Amino acid sequence: ATPAVTITYTGNPTNTKVIFVDDNDNGKTIKTVPVNGVTGGTTPLSSDDQKIPDGYELVDGNKVPTEIKFNNDGSQTPDTTIHLKHKTVDVTPDSPAQPGDKLPDNPNKYYPDGVDTTKVVTRTINVHKPDGTTETITQTVTFTRTVTVDEVTGKVISSTPWTSTNPDYPEYTVPSIDGYTPSQSTVKKVTPKDTDSNSTVDVTYTGNTQTIKVVAVDKTTGKEVTVDVPTTFNGKSDEN
């Protein structure tokens, strides 16, 4: 009898690639993973192969494969393209950051300048009183905004307008002091802009004109008599 002959087939070596591209940069290739295998075989991808580069995230509808299955008909297995986009991080008054701090999802990049999210503008009112003391009233308006940073480029890509929940310096009523007139009776309400510098208002007092009548009386007759001094003096409060 003729002995049986067993014939086996071994898959030919083949290869393909997993390519990560940056959709924010016109599809630029940012990572290429060569994958080797055999016809009809399956090659698993390591965790390093599957790792998305720092600062990126998957575009909706994309996923990173855990393995590559090669065509079993001998044809070239096409490359697998993974579309990525840049992650962004919002800097807010509640989640502030300083230039030079590392970005949360890309430790090789740092926050740039221009990530300040709080700005305070101040009006100082100095009330200079006649007794030489000064009362100082400080009024502030706080502006806030949100700044968005690209975690791949490390650049600011947008920021919201500066806004304030209490946008006014309130009106201030200057204290009245008997015998004196203030330089202004009120300091008006003002709505400052975020671009305004700090400001100062000085309030001073001027003594009012006082009229004093001097009456000389004859003790014997009880009648007013003429004396060789003025009967009326003009002056100001606190003047000698």
PDB file of C-alpha atoms in Angstrom:
ATOM      1  CA  ALA A   1       0.000   0.000   0.000  1.00  0.00           C
ATOM      2  CA  THR A   2       1.081   3.503  -0.711  1.00  0.00           C
ATOM      3  CA  PRO A   3       1.789   5.393   2.541  1.00  0.00           C
ATOM      4  CA  ALA A   4      -0.346   8.491   3.191  1.00  0.00           C
ATOM      5  CA  VAL A   5       1.322  11.855   2.661  1.00  0.00           C
ATOM      6  CA  THR A   6       0.263  14.780   4.811  1.00  0.00           C
ATOM      7  CA  ILE A   7       0.626  18.207   3.296  1.00  0.00           C
ATOM      8  CA  THR A   8       0.437  21.269   5.540  1.00  0.00           C
ATOM      9  CA  TYR A   9       0.465  24.945   4.769  1.00  0.00           C
ATOM     10  CA  THR A  10       2.255  27.628   6.730  1.00  0.00           C
ATOM     11  CA  GLY A  11       1.090  31.199   6.481  1.00  0.00           C
ATOM     12  CA  ASN A  12       3.516  33.495   4.772  1.00  0.00           C
ATOM     13  CA  PRO A  13       5.020  36.324   6.800  1.00  0.00           C
ATOM     14  CA  THR A  14       3.210  39.582   6.317  1.00  0.00           C
ATOM     15  CA  ASN A  15       2.873  42.961   8.005  1.00  0.00           C
ATOM     16  CA  THR A  16       0.750  46.050   8.334  1.00  0.00           C
ATOM     17  CA  LYS A  17       0.714  49.226  10.401  1.00  0.00           C
ATOM     18  CA  VAL A  18      -1.469  51.011  12.933  1.00  0.00           C
ATOM     19  CA  ILE A  19      -1.196  54.725  12.230  1.00  0.00           C
ATOM     20  CA  PHE A  20      -2.313  57.465  14.626  1.00  0.00           C
ATOM     21  CA  VAL A  21      -3.098  60.759  12.864  1.00  0.00           C
ATOM     22  CA  ASP A  22      -3.786  64.264  14.148  1.00  0.00           C
ATOM     23  CA  ASP A  23      -7.068  65.587  12.758  1.00  0.00           C
ATOM     24  CA  ASN A  24      -6.265  69.057  14.162  1.00  0.00           C
ATOM     25  CA  ASP A  25      -3.115  69.155  12.021  1.00  0.00           C
ATOM     26  CA  ASN A  26      -4.465  68.038   8.640  1.00  0.00           C
ATOM     27  CA  GLY A  27      -4.075  64.328   9.332  1.00  0.00           C
ATOM     28  CA  LYS A  28      -0.390  64.490  10.252  1.00  0.00           C
ATOM     29  CA  THR A  29       1.007  61.132  11.371  1.00  0.00           C
ATOM     30  CA  ILE A  30       2.051  61.291  15.019  1.00  0.00           C
ATOM     31  CA  LYS A  31       2.630  57.621  15.774  1.00  0.00           C
ATOM     32  CA  THR A  32       3.181  54.505  13.658  1.00  0.00           C
ATOM     33  CA  VAL A  33       3.074  50.973  15.060  1.00  0.00           C
ATOM     34  CA  PRO A  34       4.511  48.250  12.751  1.00  0.00           C
ATOM     35  CA  VAL A  35       2.631  44.960  13.169  1.00  0.00           C
ATOM     36  CA  ASN A  36       4.149  41.667  11.953  1.00  0.00           C
ATOM     37  CA  GLY A  37       2.279  38.390  11.492  1.00  0.00           C
ATOM     38  CA  VAL A  38       1.372  35.687   9.045  1.00  0.00           C
ATOM     39  CA  THR A  39      -1.359  35.241   6.486  1.00  0.00           C
ATOM     40  CA  GLY A  40      -4.624  34.480   8.266  1.00  0.00           C
ATOM     41  CA  GLY A  41      -3.043  34.983  11.669  1.00  0.00           C
ATOM     42  CA  THR A  42      -3.742  37.364  14.551  1.00  0.00           C
ATOM     43  CA  THR A  43      -1.157  39.557  16.271  1.00  0.00           C
ATOM     44  CA  PRO A  44      -2.021  41.162  19.622  1.00  0.00           C
ATOM     45  CA  LEU A  45      -1.027  44.770  20.285  1.00  0.00           C
ATOM     46  CA  SER A  46       0.895  45.582  23.445  1.00  0.00           C
ATOM     47  CA  SER A  47      -0.245  48.268  25.857  1.00  0.00           C
ATOM     48  CA  ASP A  48       2.502  50.541  24.520  1.00  0.00           C
ATOM     49  CA  ASP A  49       1.281  49.921  20.987  1.00  0.00           C
ATOM     50  CA  GLN A  50      -2.262  50.838  22.045  1.00  0.00           C
ATOM     51  CA  LYS A  51      -1.252  53.938  24.016  1.00  0.00           C
ATOM     52  CA  ILE A  52      -2.661  57.214  22.723  1.00  0.00           C
ATOM     53  CA  PRO A  53       0.072  59.882  22.652  1.00  0.00           C
ATOM     54  CA  ASP A  54       0.017  62.424  25.473  1.00  0.00           C
ATOM     55  CA  GLY A  55      -2.333  65.332  24.952  1.00  0.00           C
ATOM     56  CA  TYR A  56      -4.582  63.516  22.470  1.00  0.00           C
ATOM     57  CA  GLU A  57      -7.943  61.790  22.593  1.00  0.00           C
ATOM     58  CA  LEU A  58      -9.927  59.689  20.151  1.00  0.00           C
ATOM     59  CA  VAL A  59     -12.151  61.343  17.584  1.00  0.00           C
ATOM     60  CA  ASP A  60     -15.721  60.095  17.997  1.00  0.00           C
ATOM     61  CA  GLY A  61     -16.225  56.776  16.218  1.00  0.00           C
ATOM     62  CA  ASN A  62     -12.591  55.684  16.535  1.00  0.00           C
ATOM     63  CA  LYS A  63     -11.115  53.059  18.814  1.00  0.00           C
ATOM     64  CA  VAL A  64      -7.685  51.544  19.269  1.00  0.00           C
ATOM     65  CA  PRO A  65      -7.634  47.818  18.360  1.00  0.00           C
ATOM     66  CA  THR A  66      -6.248  45.256  20.799  1.00  0.00           C
ATOM     67  CA  GLU A  67      -5.166  42.924  17.968  1.00  0.00           C
ATOM     68  CA  ILE A  68      -4.748  42.849  14.206  1.00  0.00           C
ATOM     69  CA  LYS A  69      -6.208  40.047  12.108  1.00  0.00           C
ATOM     70  CA  PHE A  70      -4.375  39.484   8.818  1.00  0.00           C
ATOM     71  CA  ASN A  71      -6.156  38.615   5.602  1.00  0.00           C
ATOM     72  CA  ASN A  72      -6.205  34.874   4.903  1.00  0.00           C
ATOM     73  CA  ASP A  73      -6.221  35.146   1.121  1.00  0.00           C
ATOM     74  CA  GLY A  74      -2.676  36.371   0.806  1.00  0.00           C
ATOM     75  CA  SER A  75      -3.670  39.937   0.045  1.00  0.00           C
ATOM     76  CA  GLN A  76      -2.041  42.834   1.836  1.00  0.00           C
ATOM     77  CA  THR A  77      -3.819  43.664   5.084  1.00  0.00           C
ATOM     78  CA  PRO A  78      -4.556  47.416   4.952  1.00  0.00           C
ATOM     79  CA  ASP A  79      -3.127  49.796   7.523  1.00  0.00           C
ATOM     80  CA  THR A  80      -5.388  50.746  10.417  1.00  0.00           C
ATOM     81  CA  THR A  81      -5.757  54.520  10.842  1.00  0.00           C
ATOM     82  CA  ILE A  82      -6.737  55.962  14.233  1.00  0.00           C
ATOM     83  CA  HIS A  83      -8.007  59.556  14.145  1.00  0.00           C
ATOM     84  CA  LEU A  84      -7.078  61.694  17.153  1.00  0.00           C
ATOM     85  CA  LYS A  85      -7.819  65.247  18.240  1.00  0.00           C
ATOM     86  CA  HIS A  86      -6.151  67.588  20.696  1.00  0.00           C
ATOM     87  CA  LYS A  87      -7.314  67.512  24.283  1.00  0.00           C
ATOM     88  CA  THR A  88      -8.080  70.874  25.850  1.00  0.00           C
ATOM     89  CA  VAL A  89      -8.161  72.023  29.461  1.00  0.00           C
ATOM     90  CA  ASP A  90     -10.209  74.898  30.879  1.00  0.00           C
ATOM     91  CA  VAL A  91      -8.580  77.212  33.403  1.00  0.00           C
ATOM     92  CA  THR A  92     -11.171  78.833  35.685  1.00  0.00           C
ATOM     93  CA  PRO A  93     -11.149  80.787  38.962  1.00  0.00           C
ATOM     94  CA  ASP A  94     -12.089  77.525  40.698  1.00  0.00           C
ATOM     95  CA  SER A  95      -9.409  75.547  38.810  1.00  0.00           C
ATOM     96  CA  PRO A  96      -6.575  78.050  38.369  1.00  0.00           C
ATOM     97  CA  ALA A  97      -3.145  77.445  36.875  1.00  0.00           C
ATOM     98  CA  GLN A  98       0.147  79.285  36.692  1.00  0.00           C
ATOM     99  CA  PRO A  99       2.427  79.673  33.665  1.00  0.00           C
ATOM    100  CA  GLY A 100       5.013  76.902  33.850  1.00  0.00           C
ATOM    101  CA  ASP A 101       2.718  74.371  35.552  1.00  0.00           C
ATOM    102  CA  LYS A 102       2.580  71.028  33.738  1.00  0.00           C
ATOM    103  CA  LEU A 103      -0.513  70.322  31.666  1.00  0.00           C
ATOM    104  CA  PRO A 104      -2.647  67.560  33.235  1.00  0.00           C
ATOM    105  CA  ASP A 105      -2.657  65.181  30.234  1.00  0.00           C
ATOM    106  CA  ASN A 106       0.661  66.107  28.673  1.00  0.00           C
ATOM    107  CA  PRO A 107       3.436  66.503  31.264  1.00  0.00           C
ATOM    108  CA  ASN A 108       5.911  67.446  28.516  1.00  0.00           C
ATOM    109  CA  LYS A 109       3.977  70.655  27.923  1.00  0.00           C
ATOM    110  CA  TYR A 110       3.370  73.562  30.272  1.00  0.00           C
ATOM    111  CA  TYR A 111       0.721  76.220  30.795  1.00  0.00           C
ATOM    112  CA  PRO A 112       1.625  79.357  28.824  1.00  0.00           C
ATOM    113  CA  ASP A 113       1.355  82.991  29.802  1.00  0.00           C
ATOM    114  CA  GLY A 114      -2.113  84.499  29.697  1.00  0.00           C
ATOM    115  CA  VAL A 115      -3.965  81.941  31.818  1.00  0.00           C
ATOM    116  CA  ASP A 116      -5.004  84.418  34.521  1.00  0.00           C
ATOM    117  CA  THR A 117      -8.713  84.117  35.238  1.00  0.00           C
ATOM    118  CA  THR A 118      -9.270  86.726  37.974  1.00  0.00           C
ATOM    119  CA  LYS A 119      -8.707  90.474  37.833  1.00  0.00           C
ATOM    120  CA  VAL A 120      -9.542  93.004  40.572  1.00  0.00           C
ATOM    121  CA  VAL A 121     -10.009  96.739  39.896  1.00  0.00           C
ATOM    122  CA  THR A 122     -10.067  99.069  42.913  1.00  0.00           C
ATOM    123  CA  ARG A 123     -11.436 102.536  43.742  1.00  0.00           C
ATOM    124  CA  THR A 124     -10.018 104.087  46.900  1.00  0.00           C
ATOM    125  CA  ILE A 125     -11.894 106.957  48.555  1.00  0.00           C
ATOM    126  CA  ASN A 126      -9.846 109.019  51.014  1.00  0.00           C
ATOM    127  CA  VAL A 127     -11.962 111.268  53.265  1.00  0.00           C
ATOM    128  CA  HIS A 128      -9.629 113.892  54.764  1.00  0.00           C
ATOM    129  CA  LYS A 129     -11.397 115.176  57.874  1.00  0.00           C
ATOM    130  CA  PRO A 130     -10.915 118.603  59.505  1.00  0.00           C
ATOM    131  CA  ASP A 131      -9.302 117.039  62.603  1.00  0.00           C
ATOM    132  CA  GLY A 132      -6.427 115.768  60.472  1.00  0.00           C
ATOM    133  CA  THR A 133      -7.535 112.131  60.328  1.00  0.00           C
ATOM    134  CA  THR A 134      -8.261 110.281  57.094  1.00  0.00           C
ATOM    135  CA  GLU A 135     -10.933 107.651  56.599  1.00  0.00           C
ATOM    136  CA  THR A 136     -10.221 105.297  53.694  1.00  0.00           C
ATOM    137  CA  ILE A 137     -12.959 103.378  51.889  1.00  0.00           C
ATOM    138  CA  THR A 138     -11.858 100.660  49.454  1.00  0.00           C
ATOM    139  CA  GLN A 139     -14.274  99.490  46.766  1.00  0.00           C
ATOM    140  CA  THR A 140     -13.433  96.588  44.459  1.00  0.00           C
ATOM    141  CA  VAL A 141     -14.870  94.947  41.362  1.00  0.00           C
ATOM    142  CA  THR A 142     -13.709  91.418  40.566  1.00  0.00           C
ATOM    143  CA  PHE A 143     -13.689  90.206  36.970  1.00  0.00           C
ATOM    144  CA  THR A 144     -13.382  86.551  35.987  1.00  0.00           C
ATOM    145  CA  ARG A 145     -13.048  84.532  32.787  1.00  0.00           C
ATOM    146  CA  THR A 146     -12.330  81.031  31.469  1.00  0.00           C
ATOM    147  CA  VAL A 147      -9.183  80.310  29.434  1.00  0.00           C
ATOM    148  CA  THR A 148      -8.902  77.187  27.246  1.00  0.00           C
ATOM    149  CA  VAL A 149      -5.460  75.672  26.577  1.00  0.00           C
ATOM    150  CA  ASP A 150      -4.525  73.142  23.868  1.00  0.00           C
ATOM    151  CA  GLU A 151      -2.752  70.234  25.563  1.00  0.00           C
ATOM    152  CA  VAL A 152      -0.725  69.327  22.456  1.00  0.00           C
ATOM    153  CA  THR A 153       0.578  72.770  21.517  1.00  0.00           C
ATOM    154  CA  GLY A 154       0.513  74.257  25.016  1.00  0.00           C
ATOM    155  CA  LYS A 155      -1.098  77.413  23.646  1.00  0.00           C
ATOM    156  CA  VAL A 156      -4.176  79.403  24.643  1.00  0.00           C
ATOM    157  CA  ILE A 157      -6.839  78.729  22.005  1.00  0.00           C
ATOM    158  CA  SER A 158      -9.702  80.789  23.450  1.00  0.00           C
ATOM    159  CA  SER A 159     -10.854  82.832  26.395  1.00  0.00           C
ATOM    160  CA  THR A 160     -14.236  84.152  27.440  1.00  0.00           C
ATOM    161  CA  PRO A 161     -14.859  87.887  27.984  1.00  0.00           C
ATOM    162  CA  TRP A 162     -14.124  89.292  31.436  1.00  0.00           C
ATOM    163  CA  THR A 163     -17.353  89.496  33.438  1.00  0.00           C
ATOM    164  CA  SER A 164     -18.349  90.432  36.992  1.00  0.00           C
ATOM    165  CA  THR A 165     -21.279  89.391  39.164  1.00  0.00           C
ATOM    166  CA  ASN A 166     -21.037  92.724  41.068  1.00  0.00           C
ATOM    167  CA  PRO A 167     -19.832  95.124  38.383  1.00  0.00           C
ATOM    168  CA  ASP A 168     -20.238  98.507  40.137  1.00  0.00           C
ATOM    169  CA  TYR A 169     -18.437 100.710  42.585  1.00  0.00           C
ATOM    170  CA  PRO A 170     -21.433 101.683  44.757  1.00  0.00           C
ATOM    171  CA  GLU A 171     -22.346 105.302  45.421  1.00  0.00           C
ATOM    172  CA  TYR A 172     -20.704 106.633  48.576  1.00  0.00           C
ATOM    173  CA  THR A 173     -22.284 109.344  50.720  1.00  0.00           C
ATOM    174  CA  VAL A 174     -19.688 111.641  52.255  1.00  0.00           C
ATOM    175  CA  PRO A 175     -20.198 112.192  56.004  1.00  0.00           C
ATOM    176  CA  SER A 176     -21.495 115.630  56.974  1.00  0.00           C
ATOM    177  CA  ILE A 177     -19.543 117.549  59.620  1.00  0.00           C
ATOM    178  CA  ASP A 178     -21.061 120.599  61.310  1.00  0.00           C
ATOM    179  CA  GLY A 179     -19.430 123.827  60.208  1.00  0.00           C
ATOM    180  CA  TYR A 180     -17.768 122.329  57.146  1.00  0.00           C
ATOM    181  CA  THR A 181     -18.575 121.739  53.501  1.00  0.00           C
ATOM    182  CA  PRO A 182     -17.100 118.666  51.761  1.00  0.00           C
ATOM    183  CA  SER A 183     -15.543 118.953  48.304  1.00  0.00           C
ATOM    184  CA  GLN A 184     -18.320 116.641  47.126  1.00  0.00           C
ATOM    185  CA  SER A 185     -21.366 115.302  48.911  1.00  0.00           C
ATOM    186  CA  THR A 186     -21.348 111.936  47.148  1.00  0.00           C
ATOM    187  CA  VAL A 187     -18.967 109.814  45.129  1.00  0.00           C
ATOM    188  CA  LYS A 188     -21.059 108.530  42.271  1.00  0.00           C
ATOM    189  CA  LYS A 189     -21.656 104.922  41.361  1.00  0.00           C
ATOM    190  CA  VAL A 190     -19.311 103.838  38.575  1.00  0.00           C
ATOM    191  CA  THR A 191     -19.199 100.699  36.451  1.00  0.00           C
ATOM    192  CA  PRO A 192     -15.513 100.151  35.667  1.00  0.00           C
ATOM    193  CA  LYS A 193     -14.177  98.228  32.683  1.00  0.00           C
ATOM    194  CA  ASP A 194     -11.801  95.322  33.031  1.00  0.00           C
ATOM    195  CA  THR A 195      -9.180  97.456  31.255  1.00  0.00           C
ATOM    196  CA  ASP A 196      -9.460 100.311  33.788  1.00  0.00           C
ATOM    197  CA  SER A 197      -6.631 101.093  36.181  1.00  0.00           C
ATOM    198  CA  ASN A 198      -7.140 101.503  39.908  1.00  0.00           C
ATOM    199  CA  SER A 199      -8.467 104.950  40.839  1.00  0.00           C
ATOM    200  CA  THR A 200      -8.393 107.263  43.858  1.00  0.00           C
ATOM    201  CA  VAL A 201     -10.904 109.916  44.993  1.00  0.00           C
ATOM    202  CA  ASP A 202      -9.850 112.460  47.634  1.00  0.00           C
ATOM    203  CA  VAL A 203     -12.539 114.257  49.624  1.00  0.00           C
ATOM    204  CA  THR A 204     -11.628 117.360  51.615  1.00  0.00           C
ATOM    205  CA  TYR A 205     -13.567 119.760  53.850  1.00  0.00           C
ATOM    206  CA  THR A 206     -13.630 123.554  53.840  1.00  0.00           C
ATOM    207  CA  GLY A 207     -14.659 125.512  56.926  1.00  0.00           C
ATOM    208  CA  ASN A 208     -17.891 127.457  56.514  1.00  0.00           C
ATOM    209  CA  THR A 209     -17.897 131.274  56.863  1.00  0.00           C
ATOM    210  CA  GLN A 210     -18.958 132.249  60.420  1.00  0.00           C
ATOM    211  CA  THR A 211     -20.504 135.583  61.402  1.00  0.00           C
ATOM    212  CA  ILE A 212     -20.044 136.784  65.001  1.00  0.00           C
ATOM    213  CA  LYS A 213     -21.899 139.832  66.303  1.00  0.00           C
ATOM    214  CA  VAL A 214     -20.350 141.590  69.279  1.00  0.00           C
ATOM    215  CA  VAL A 215     -22.783 143.598  71.393  1.00  0.00           C
ATOM    216  CA  ALA A 216     -21.531 145.964  74.110  1.00  0.00           C
ATOM    217  CA  VAL A 217     -24.072 146.618  76.856  1.00  0.00           C
ATOM    218  CA  ASP A 218     -23.975 149.441  79.457  1.00  0.00           C
ATOM    219  CA  LYS A 219     -24.380 147.606  82.774  1.00  0.00           C
ATOM    220  CA  THR A 220     -25.985 150.637  84.345  1.00  0.00           C
ATOM    221  CA  THR A 221     -28.615 151.418  81.727  1.00  0.00           C
ATOM    222  CA  GLY A 222     -28.837 148.020  80.033  1.00  0.00           C
ATOM    223  CA  LYS A 223     -28.595 149.702  76.668  1.00  0.00           C
ATOM    224  CA  GLU A 224     -26.276 148.875  73.801  1.00  0.00           C
ATOM    225  CA  VAL A 225     -23.471 151.301  73.515  1.00  0.00           C
ATOM    226  CA  THR A 226     -20.983 152.097  70.843  1.00  0.00           C
ATOM    227  CA  VAL A 227     -17.492 150.699  71.337  1.00  0.00           C
ATOM    228  CA  ASP A 228     -14.345 151.284  69.347  1.00  0.00           C
ATOM    229  CA  VAL A 229     -14.343 147.647  67.924  1.00  0.00           C
ATOM    230  CA  PRO A 230     -16.211 146.164  64.978  1.00  0.00           C
ATOM    231  CA  THR A 231     -19.610 144.804  65.935  1.00  0.00           C
ATOM    232  CA  THR A 232     -19.371 141.998  63.321  1.00  0.00           C
ATOM    233  CA  PHE A 233     -16.416 139.672  62.578  1.00  0.00           C
ATOM    234  CA  ASN A 234     -16.175 137.396  59.553  1.00  0.00           C
ATOM    235  CA  GLY A 235     -14.103 134.189  59.587  1.00  0.00           C
ATOM    236  CA  LYS A 236     -14.115 130.421  59.061  1.00  0.00           C
ATOM    237  CA  SER A 237     -14.561 127.443  61.346  1.00  0.00           C
ATOM    238  CA  ASP A 238     -11.427 126.592  63.345  1.00  0.00           C
ATOM    239  CA  GLU A 239      -9.760 129.886  62.406  1.00  0.00           C
ATOM    240  CA  ASN A 240      -8.418 132.119  65.163  1.00  0.00           C
TER     241      ASN A 240
END
